[in-house]
mmCIF file of C-alpha atoms in Angstrom:
data_model
loop_
_atom_site.group_PDB
_atom_site.id
_atom_site.type_symbol
_atom_site.label_atom_id
_atom_site.label_comp_id
_atom_site.label_asym_id
_atom_site.label_seq_id
_atom_site.Cartn_x
_atom_site.Cartn_y
_atom_site.Cartn_z
ATOM 1 C CA MET A 1 -26.196 209.101 41.706
ATOM 2 C CA ALA A 2 -28.768 206.307 41.563
ATOM 3 C CA ILE A 3 -31.591 208.858 41.680
ATOM 4 C CA GLN A 4 -29.979 210.804 38.858
ATOM 5 C CA TYR A 5 -29.667 207.680 36.713
ATOM 6 C CA LEU A 6 -33.303 206.738 37.402
ATOM 7 C CA ILE A 7 -34.552 210.231 36.489
ATOM 8 C CA GLN A 8 -32.565 210.298 33.260
ATOM 9 C CA MET A 9 -33.811 206.834 32.238
ATOM 10 C CA VAL A 10 -37.469 207.332 33.144
ATOM 11 C CA PHE A 11 -37.913 210.831 31.715
ATOM 12 C CA GLY A 12 -35.302 210.601 28.959
ATOM 13 C CA PHE A 13 -33.861 214.080 29.515
ATOM 14 C CA ARG A 14 -30.474 213.188 28.062
ATOM 15 C CA ALA A 15 -32.012 211.401 25.069
ATOM 16 C CA THR A 16 -34.183 214.428 24.307
ATOM 17 C CA ASP A 17 -31.431 217.038 24.302
ATOM 18 C CA ASP A 18 -27.905 217.492 25.677
ATOM 19 C CA ASP A 19 -28.761 220.851 27.238
ATOM 20 C CA LEU A 20 -31.804 219.378 28.948
ATOM 21 C CA GLY A 21 -29.763 216.505 30.328
ATOM 22 C CA ALA A 22 -27.042 218.934 31.426
ATOM 23 C CA VAL A 23 -29.538 220.936 33.511
ATOM 24 C CA VAL A 24 -30.643 217.818 35.389
ATOM 25 C CA ASN A 25 -27.050 216.642 35.814
ATOM 26 C CA ILE A 26 -25.957 219.939 37.371
ATOM 27 C CA LEU A 27 -28.858 219.795 39.811
ATOM 28 C CA ILE A 28 -27.816 216.283 40.876
ATOM 29 C CA TYR A 29 -24.007 216.332 40.557
ATOM 30 C CA THR A 30 -23.519 219.461 42.657
ATOM 31 C CA PRO A 31 -24.858 218.014 45.938
ATOM 32 C CA CYS A 32 -23.188 214.664 45.124
ATOM 33 C CA PHE A 33 -19.773 216.297 44.812
ATOM 34 C CA SER A 34 -20.416 218.466 47.871
ATOM 35 C CA LEU A 35 -21.353 215.440 49.986
ATOM 36 C CA ILE A 36 -18.221 213.542 48.914
ATOM 37 C CA SER A 37 -16.136 216.612 49.739
ATOM 38 C CA MET A 38 -17.812 217.025 53.115
ATOM 39 C CA GLY A 39 -17.067 213.375 53.895
ATOM 40 C CA ILE A 40 -13.368 214.046 53.307
ATOM 41 C CA TYR A 41 -13.411 217.427 55.034
ATOM 42 C CA ASN A 42 -15.174 215.945 58.049
ATOM 43 C CA LEU A 43 -11.996 214.058 59.007
ATOM 44 C CA GLU A 44 -9.714 217.013 58.450
ATOM 45 C CA THR A 45 -10.961 219.937 60.475
ATOM 46 C CA THR A 46 -12.878 221.200 63.473
ATOM 47 C CA ARG A 47 -16.616 221.558 63.814
ATOM 48 C CA ALA A 48 -16.502 225.328 63.339
ATOM 49 C CA ASN A 49 -14.810 225.014 59.946
ATOM 50 C CA ARG A 50 -17.191 222.236 58.913
ATOM 51 C CA LYS A 51 -20.132 224.549 59.533
ATOM 52 C CA LYS A 52 -18.495 227.188 57.359
ATOM 53 C CA MET A 53 -17.976 224.790 54.459
ATOM 54 C CA ASN A 54 -21.498 223.410 54.746
ATOM 55 C CA LEU A 55 -22.894 226.941 54.697
ATOM 56 C CA VAL A 56 -20.898 228.012 51.621
ATOM 57 C CA CYS A 57 -21.773 224.840 49.693
ATOM 58 C CA GLY A 58 -25.416 225.317 50.636
ATOM 59 C CA ILE A 59 -25.393 228.939 49.440
ATOM 60 C CA ILE A 60 -23.826 227.972 46.099
ATOM 61 C CA TYR A 61 -26.365 225.214 45.554
ATOM 62 C CA ALA A 62 -29.170 227.605 46.469
ATOM 63 C CA ALA A 63 -27.822 229.981 43.812
ATOM 64 C CA ILE A 64 -27.918 227.124 41.284
ATOM 65 C CA ILE A 65 -31.545 226.425 42.189
ATOM 66 C CA ILE A 66 -32.377 230.133 41.821
ATOM 67 C CA ALA A 67 -30.687 230.271 38.392
ATOM 68 C CA PHE A 68 -32.654 227.184 37.370
ATOM 69 C CA CYS A 69 -35.938 228.695 38.542
ATOM 70 C CA ILE A 70 -35.269 231.995 36.766
ATOM 71 C CA GLY A 71 -34.344 230.185 33.552
ATOM 72 C CA THR A 72 -37.453 228.000 33.563
ATOM 73 C CA LYS A 73 -39.662 231.003 34.322
ATOM 74 C CA LEU A 74 -38.213 233.077 31.496
ATOM 75 C CA HIS A 75 -38.274 230.293 28.898
ATOM 76 C CA HIS A 76 -41.343 228.466 30.241
ATOM 77 C CA SER A 77 -39.540 225.108 29.868
ATOM 78 C CA LEU A 78 -36.480 223.172 30.990
ATOM 79 C CA HIS A 79 -34.580 224.594 28.001
ATOM 80 C CA ILE A 80 -33.208 227.549 29.945
ATOM 81 C CA GLY A 81 -30.708 228.822 27.377
ATOM 82 C CA ALA A 82 -27.839 230.928 28.745
ATOM 83 C CA TRP A 83 -28.926 230.226 32.318
ATOM 84 C CA LEU A 84 -27.482 226.723 31.833
ATOM 85 C CA TYR A 85 -24.014 228.284 31.663
ATOM 86 C CA VAL A 86 -24.742 230.284 34.811
ATOM 87 C CA MET A 87 -25.558 227.014 36.557
ATOM 88 C CA LEU A 88 -22.412 225.427 35.117
ATOM 89 C CA ALA A 89 -20.270 228.354 36.319
ATOM 90 C CA LEU A 90 -21.727 228.053 39.827
ATOM 91 C CA PHE A 91 -21.082 224.310 39.736
ATOM 92 C CA CYS A 92 -17.419 224.974 38.846
ATOM 93 C CA VAL A 93 -17.190 227.485 41.700
ATOM 94 C CA SER A 94 -18.549 224.861 44.107
ATOM 95 C CA VAL A 95 -16.027 222.262 42.913
ATOM 96 C CA ALA A 96 -13.099 224.704 43.096
ATOM 97 C CA TYR A 97 -14.110 225.826 46.590
ATOM 98 C CA CYS A 98 -14.435 222.262 47.902
ATOM 99 C CA ILE A 99 -11.047 221.218 46.528
ATOM 100 C CA TYR A 100 -9.351 224.363 47.835
ATOM 101 C CA MET A 101 -10.756 223.926 51.347
ATOM 102 C CA ILE A 102 -9.827 220.240 51.487
ATOM 103 C CA VAL A 103 -6.274 220.739 50.221
ATOM 104 C CA ARG A 104 -5.751 223.629 52.633
ATOM 105 C CA GLU A 105 -6.946 221.601 55.620
ATOM 106 C CA MET A 106 -4.884 218.570 54.566
ATOM 107 C CA ILE A 107 -1.714 220.658 54.439
ATOM 108 C CA LYS A 108 -2.549 222.190 57.810
ATOM 109 C CA ARG A 109 -3.304 218.767 59.339
ATOM 110 C CA LYS A 110 -0.117 217.220 57.930
ATOM 111 C CA ASN A 111 2.031 220.036 59.322
ATOM 112 C CA MET A 112 0.321 219.732 62.689
ATOM 113 C CA LEU A 113 0.793 215.955 62.853
ATOM 114 C CA GLU A 114 4.456 216.240 61.889
ATOM 115 C CA THR A 115 5.151 218.614 64.778
ATOM 116 C CA MET A 116 2.708 217.523 67.491
ATOM 117 C CA ALA A 117 1.987 213.824 66.961
ATOM 118 C CA ALA A 118 4.232 210.760 66.877
ATOM 119 C CA THR A 119 1.969 208.215 65.214
ATOM 120 C CA ASP A 120 2.496 206.644 61.824
ATOM 121 C CA MET A 121 1.913 209.237 59.107
ATOM 122 C CA LEU A 122 1.603 206.782 56.200
ATOM 123 C CA PRO A 123 -2.125 205.953 56.657
ATOM 124 C CA TYR A 124 -2.935 209.663 56.637
ATOM 125 C CA VAL A 125 -0.710 210.379 53.631
ATOM 126 C CA ARG A 126 -2.307 207.548 51.651
ATOM 127 C CA TYR A 127 -5.794 208.615 52.644
ATOM 128 C CA SER A 128 -5.189 212.256 51.725
ATOM 129 C CA ARG A 129 -3.629 211.350 48.380
ATOM 130 C CA ALA A 130 -6.471 208.980 47.521
ATOM 131 C CA SER A 131 -8.974 211.692 48.445
ATOM 132 C CA ILE A 132 -7.285 214.268 46.234
ATOM 133 C CA VAL A 133 -7.096 211.784 43.332
ATOM 134 C CA ILE A 134 -10.825 211.043 43.480
ATOM 135 C CA LEU A 135 -11.672 214.736 43.689
ATOM 136 C CA TRP A 136 -9.615 215.592 40.616
ATOM 137 C CA LEU A 137 -10.954 212.603 38.688
ATOM 138 C CA ALA A 138 -14.488 213.727 39.486
ATOM 139 C CA THR A 139 -13.615 217.320 38.530
ATOM 140 C CA ILE A 140 -12.270 216.234 35.157
ATOM 141 C CA ALA A 141 -15.096 213.785 34.440
ATOM 142 C CA MET A 142 -18.140 215.799 35.474
ATOM 143 C CA PRO A 143 -18.026 218.549 32.793
ATOM 144 C CA PHE A 144 -17.963 215.851 30.088
ATOM 145 C CA ALA A 145 -20.728 213.920 31.806
ATOM 146 C CA ILE A 146 -22.808 217.082 32.078
ATOM 147 C CA LEU A 147 -22.448 218.455 28.558
ATOM 148 C CA SER A 148 -21.757 215.592 26.153
ATOM 149 C CA THR A 149 -23.790 212.446 25.615
ATOM 150 C CA SER A 150 -21.118 210.832 23.421
ATOM 151 C CA LEU A 151 -18.314 211.344 25.931
ATOM 152 C CA LEU A 152 -20.610 210.224 28.744
ATOM 153 C CA PHE A 153 -20.348 206.634 27.473
ATOM 154 C CA ILE A 154 -16.586 206.808 28.072
ATOM 155 C CA VAL A 155 -16.370 209.066 31.097
ATOM 156 C CA GLY A 156 -19.386 207.630 32.931
ATOM 157 C CA PRO A 157 -17.929 204.156 33.649
ATOM 158 C CA MET A 158 -14.595 205.749 34.608
ATOM 159 C CA ALA A 159 -16.343 208.065 37.049
ATOM 160 C CA LEU A 160 -18.241 205.169 38.612
ATOM 161 C CA LEU A 161 -15.004 203.190 39.007
ATOM 162 C CA ALA A 162 -13.382 206.240 40.584
ATOM 163 C CA LEU A 163 -16.320 206.529 42.990
ATOM 164 C CA LEU A 164 -15.897 202.849 43.903
ATOM 165 C CA PHE A 165 -12.179 203.496 44.416
ATOM 166 C CA PHE A 166 -13.023 206.383 46.707
ATOM 167 C CA ASN A 167 -15.415 204.290 48.796
ATOM 168 C CA LEU A 168 -12.824 201.549 49.206
ATOM 169 C CA THR A 169 -10.012 203.912 50.167
ATOM 170 C CA PHE A 170 -12.250 205.923 52.453
ATOM 171 C CA ILE A 171 -13.198 202.775 54.367
ATOM 172 C CA ALA A 172 -9.763 201.124 54.279
ATOM 173 C CA LEU A 173 -7.658 204.222 55.002
ATOM 174 C CA GLY A 174 -10.024 206.698 56.611
ATOM 175 C CA SER A 175 -11.159 204.223 59.256
ATOM 176 C CA ASN A 176 -7.534 203.616 60.319
ATOM 177 C CA TYR A 177 -6.751 207.303 60.546
ATOM 178 C CA VAL A 178 -7.038 208.902 63.988
ATOM 179 C CA PRO A 179 -8.412 212.451 63.572
ATOM 180 C CA THR A 180 -6.643 213.779 66.754
ATOM 181 C CA GLU A 181 -9.550 216.092 67.484
ATOM 182 C CA GLU A 182 -7.872 217.191 70.715
ATOM 183 C CA LEU A 183 -4.966 218.701 68.791
ATOM 184 C CA LEU A 184 -7.328 220.460 66.402
ATOM 185 C CA ASP A 185 -9.439 221.860 69.226
ATOM 186 C CA LYS A 186 -6.310 223.127 70.957
ATOM 187 C CA GLU A 187 -5.188 224.754 67.720
ATOM 188 C CA GLU A 188 -8.540 226.524 67.408
ATOM 189 C CA GLU A 189 -8.246 227.692 71.012
ATOM 190 C CA ASN A 190 -4.806 229.119 70.275
ATOM 191 C CA LYS A 191 -6.159 230.905 67.193
ATOM 192 C CA ALA A 192 -8.994 232.392 69.249
ATOM 193 C CA ALA A 193 -6.511 233.535 71.894
ATOM 194 C CA MET A 194 -4.300 235.111 69.231
ATOM 195 C CA LYS A 195 -7.292 236.960 67.784
ATOM 196 C CA THR A 196 -8.194 238.218 71.247
ATOM 197 C CA ASN A 197 -4.640 239.400 71.799
ATOM 198 C CA LYS A 198 -4.667 241.196 68.447
ATOM 199 C CA VAL A 199 -7.868 242.989 69.377
ATOM 200 C CA ASN A 200 -6.377 244.009 72.707
ATOM 201 C CA HIS A 201 -3.254 245.276 70.987
ATOM 202 C CA ARG A 202 -5.327 247.311 68.541
ATOM 203 C CA GLU A 203 -7.172 248.899 71.433
ATOM 204 C CA ALA A 204 -3.968 249.652 73.319
ATOM 205 C CA TRP A 205 -1.863 250.773 70.384
ATOM 206 C CA THR A 206 -3.035 252.715 67.384
ATOM 207 C CA HIS A 207 0.292 253.012 65.673
ATOM 208 C CA LEU A 208 1.511 250.070 63.583
ATOM 209 C CA GLY A 209 5.150 250.599 64.472
ATOM 210 C CA LYS A 210 4.410 250.303 68.182
ATOM 211 C CA GLN A 211 2.503 247.071 67.565
ATOM 212 C CA GLN A 212 5.469 245.529 65.730
ATOM 213 C CA GLU A 213 7.906 246.665 68.405
ATOM 214 C CA THR A 214 5.738 245.136 71.102
ATOM 215 C CA ALA A 215 5.460 241.846 69.191
ATOM 216 C CA GLU A 216 9.258 241.691 68.741
ATOM 217 C CA LYS A 217 9.836 242.309 72.431
ATOM 218 C CA GLY A 218 7.304 239.606 73.286
ATOM 219 C CA THR A 219 9.076 237.137 71.025
ATOM 220 C CA GLU A 220 12.480 237.966 72.513
ATOM 221 C CA SER A 221 11.181 237.580 76.069
ATOM 222 C CA LEU A 222 9.637 234.210 75.164
ATOM 223 C CA GLN A 223 12.945 232.974 73.755
ATOM 224 C CA GLN A 224 14.792 234.172 76.857
ATOM 225 C CA GLN A 225 12.572 232.071 79.106
ATOM 226 C CA LEU A 226 14.658 228.977 78.387
ATOM 227 C CA SER A 227 17.509 229.657 80.761
ATOM 228 C CA GLU A 228 20.159 227.048 81.465
ATOM 229 C CA GLU A 229 18.311 226.094 84.615
ATOM 230 C CA ARG A 230 15.078 225.640 82.661
ATOM 231 C CA LYS A 231 16.824 223.617 79.960
ATOM 232 C CA ASN A 232 18.291 221.290 82.578
ATOM 233 C CA PHE A 233 14.877 220.901 84.191
ATOM 234 C CA ILE A 234 13.219 220.004 80.888
ATOM 235 C CA GLN A 235 15.995 217.541 80.029
ATOM 236 C CA LYS A 236 15.693 215.817 83.413
ATOM 237 C CA SER A 237 11.913 215.681 83.050
ATOM 238 C CA LEU A 238 12.212 214.066 79.605
ATOM 239 C CA ASP A 239 14.803 211.587 80.883
ATOM 240 C CA LYS A 240 12.530 210.612 83.759
ATOM 241 C CA TRP A 241 9.582 210.275 81.388
ATOM 242 C CA CYS A 242 11.614 207.888 79.214
ATOM 243 C CA ALA A 243 12.833 205.968 82.283
ATOM 244 C CA ASP A 244 9.207 205.543 83.342
ATOM 245 C CA LEU A 245 8.517 204.069 79.861
ATOM 246 C CA GLY A 246 6.209 206.893 78.825
ATOM 247 C CA TYR A 247 7.211 206.301 75.206
ATOM 248 C CA LYS A 248 5.242 203.025 75.254
ATOM 249 C CA ASP A 249 2.010 204.987 74.888
ATOM 250 C CA SER A 250 1.411 204.911 71.125
ATOM 251 C CA ALA A 251 -1.180 207.713 71.411
ATOM 252 C CA VAL A 252 1.145 210.206 73.100
ATOM 253 C CA ASN A 253 1.430 213.625 71.491
ATOM 254 C CA MET A 254 2.867 217.013 72.333
ATOM 255 C CA LEU A 255 -0.177 218.013 74.375
ATOM 256 C CA THR A 256 -0.282 214.871 76.531
ATOM 257 C CA LEU A 257 3.491 215.053 77.058
ATOM 258 C CA SER A 258 3.189 218.694 78.040
ATOM 259 C CA ARG A 259 0.497 217.879 80.584
ATOM 260 C CA SER A 260 2.334 214.905 82.081
ATOM 261 C CA LEU A 261 5.537 216.933 82.530
ATOM 262 C CA CYS A 262 3.745 220.142 83.597
ATOM 263 C CA ILE A 263 5.744 222.008 80.956
ATOM 264 C CA SER A 264 4.106 224.216 78.360
ATOM 265 C CA LYS A 265 3.939 223.037 74.767
ATOM 266 C CA ASP A 266 5.754 226.146 73.559
ATOM 267 C CA GLU A 267 8.656 225.472 75.929
ATOM 268 C CA LEU A 268 8.926 221.873 74.785
ATOM 269 C CA THR A 269 8.887 222.955 71.148
ATOM 270 C CA MET A 270 11.625 225.486 71.820
ATOM 271 C CA PHE A 271 13.683 222.922 73.726
ATOM 272 C CA PHE A 272 13.509 220.357 70.922
ATOM 273 C CA SER A 273 14.372 223.003 68.356
ATOM 274 C CA GLN A 274 17.095 224.928 70.191
ATOM 275 C CA CYS A 275 18.758 222.282 72.355
ATOM 276 C CA LEU A 276 18.185 218.977 70.561
ATOM 277 C CA LYS A 277 18.081 220.454 67.040
ATOM 278 C CA SER A 278 15.149 218.148 66.354
ATOM 279 C CA THR A 279 11.377 217.855 66.665
ATOM 280 C CA PHE A 280 9.163 215.969 69.083
ATOM 281 C CA ARG A 281 8.303 213.440 66.387
ATOM 282 C CA ILE A 282 11.923 212.672 65.447
ATOM 283 C CA TRP A 283 13.073 212.628 69.070
ATOM 284 C CA LEU A 284 10.382 210.153 70.133
ATOM 285 C CA SER A 285 11.016 208.019 67.049
ATOM 286 C CA ASP A 286 14.690 207.760 68.049
ATOM 287 C CA ILE A 287 13.756 206.773 71.615
ATOM 288 C CA ARG A 288 11.383 204.050 70.410
ATOM 289 C CA PHE A 289 13.832 202.802 67.796
ATOM 290 C CA ASP A 290 16.619 202.383 70.374
ATOM 291 C CA ALA A 291 14.178 200.653 72.738
ATOM 292 C CA ALA A 292 13.124 198.257 69.965
ATOM 293 C CA LYS A 293 16.713 197.294 69.169
ATOM 294 C CA LYS A 294 17.469 196.753 72.843
ATOM 295 C CA MET A 295 14.388 194.575 73.300
ATOM 296 C CA MET A 296 15.243 192.515 70.224
ATOM 297 C CA LEU A 297 18.658 191.738 71.696
ATOM 298 C CA GLU A 298 17.307 190.953 75.155
ATOM 299 C CA TYR A 299 14.229 189.003 74.003
ATOM 300 C CA PRO A 300 15.065 187.351 70.664
ATOM 301 C CA ASP A 301 11.937 185.188 70.809
ATOM 302 C CA TYR A 302 9.570 188.159 70.828
ATOM 303 C CA SER A 303 7.691 188.732 67.590
ATOM 304 C CA ASN A 304 7.811 192.013 65.721
ATOM 305 C CA ASP A 305 4.186 192.653 66.705
ATOM 306 C CA ILE A 306 5.099 192.448 70.393
ATOM 307 C CA ILE A 307 8.192 194.586 69.913
ATOM 308 C CA SER A 308 6.296 197.313 68.074
ATOM 309 C CA ALA A 309 3.500 197.360 70.678
ATOM 310 C CA GLU A 310 5.882 197.356 73.647
ATOM 311 C CA CYS A 311 7.969 200.187 72.235
ATOM 312 C CA GLY A 312 5.017 202.441 71.411
ATOM 313 C CA PHE A 313 4.936 202.103 67.628
ATOM 314 C CA SER A 314 1.421 202.531 66.294
ATOM 315 C CA SER A 315 1.780 199.540 63.956
ATOM 316 C CA ARG A 316 4.181 196.821 62.903
ATOM 317 C CA THR A 317 4.560 198.374 59.460
ATOM 318 C CA TYR A 318 5.770 201.588 61.097
ATOM 319 C CA LEU A 319 8.501 199.588 62.854
ATOM 320 C CA TYR A 320 9.454 198.020 59.519
ATOM 321 C CA ARG A 321 9.781 201.381 57.818
ATOM 322 C CA ILE A 322 11.877 202.803 60.657
ATOM 323 C CA PHE A 323 14.319 199.890 60.361
ATOM 324 C CA LYS A 324 14.402 200.174 56.588
ATOM 325 C CA SER A 325 15.210 203.871 56.687
ATOM 326 C CA ARG A 326 17.791 203.720 59.496
ATOM 327 C CA GLU A 327 19.357 200.273 59.257
ATOM 328 C CA GLY A 328 18.725 199.487 55.606
ATOM 329 C CA CYS A 329 17.028 196.187 56.479
ATOM 330 C CA THR A 330 13.863 194.806 58.045
ATOM 331 C CA PRO A 331 13.605 193.962 61.767
ATOM 332 C CA THR A 332 13.700 190.255 60.886
ATOM 333 C CA GLU A 333 16.902 190.704 58.898
ATOM 334 C CA TRP A 334 18.378 192.759 61.729
ATOM 335 C CA ARG A 335 17.521 189.963 64.174
ATOM 336 C CA ASP A 336 19.458 187.488 62.051
ATOM 337 C CA LEU A 337 22.484 189.687 62.595
ATOM 338 C CA ARG A 338 21.911 190.002 66.328
ATOM 339 C CA PRO A 339 25.154 188.165 67.333
ATOM 340 C CA ILE A 340 27.084 190.804 65.384
ATOM 341 C CA ASN A 341 24.928 193.542 66.880
ATOM 342 C CA ALA A 342 25.514 192.159 70.362
ATOM 343 C CA LEU A 343 29.276 192.130 69.784
ATOM 344 C CA LYS A 344 29.125 195.732 68.592
ATOM 345 C CA LYS A 345 27.173 196.652 71.703
ATOM 346 C CA ASP A 346 29.701 194.958 73.997
ATOM 347 C CA SER A 347 32.641 196.619 72.254
ATOM 348 C CA ASN A 348 30.987 200.030 72.552
ATOM 349 C CA GLN A 349 30.426 199.473 76.260
ATOM 350 C CA GLU A 350 34.075 198.518 76.754
#
């Protein structure tokens, strides 16, 4: 952005003609927007997908450069006529592609975290929302900044403030957000395995009806794996894991739990869904919440920071929100009512 400003001021492209300034702006704004998008996308997805996005953005920018070169060769100047609108169309394609890829990966990441992770979701939600806001602000502002000198005086400062807002939120929120690369890598492995299975099925079966019948039988057999004996085993394993205070690990997720219990992730997911009518995230949140209340009654002098850390909450604010949603008050307010809570506990035990 600084280079673009320097070029416009030194050579006076914008002052000479709007179309001339627009050509230079497209050449500069396209990689700027792509780099901002890649910074957001970098936290959202795996390395394989990052390579794909980098390649597509690079191809689009190369097409913009080619359109610029053709226009200058045909018109023998920077006034490239209709080729300016070709460059503008390619710029819009680049912006639309970047936003689509980021939104898609954010939705995928959010769904994955809600089912496989138990950490606080608020930092990620705030980061993703701030990222989407800055992208849309840039999308709305850039066409005006490219084509109109008059509107540039209004839109330009707003765009710079939005860029500052993005930098602040990216540092403040993005740095606190754990990417959970292990979960993403496992997801990619599962996708690769599914693709391999599909290829094998295509080789073994040529008829679509037989493929569907085989898939249905496979699904039924997978659901039948959870016999009563298996359900009891999983329940006892989870109870032992809780008794051993495994919930204190704030970084635990479905994969680490699966490994520690020697139970497959699919079986655990089915058990939470079919037997507990819940999810791993909600189940673990309940366990930690009950442990926090018990610790508050047993150790009234402990601070909320200690309680949240000892019970596996990723942050004190997460503990606050859990209490607000389930008890209608903060942990401090709940502590003030601890004599009443203790009486309730004693009466329930009797």
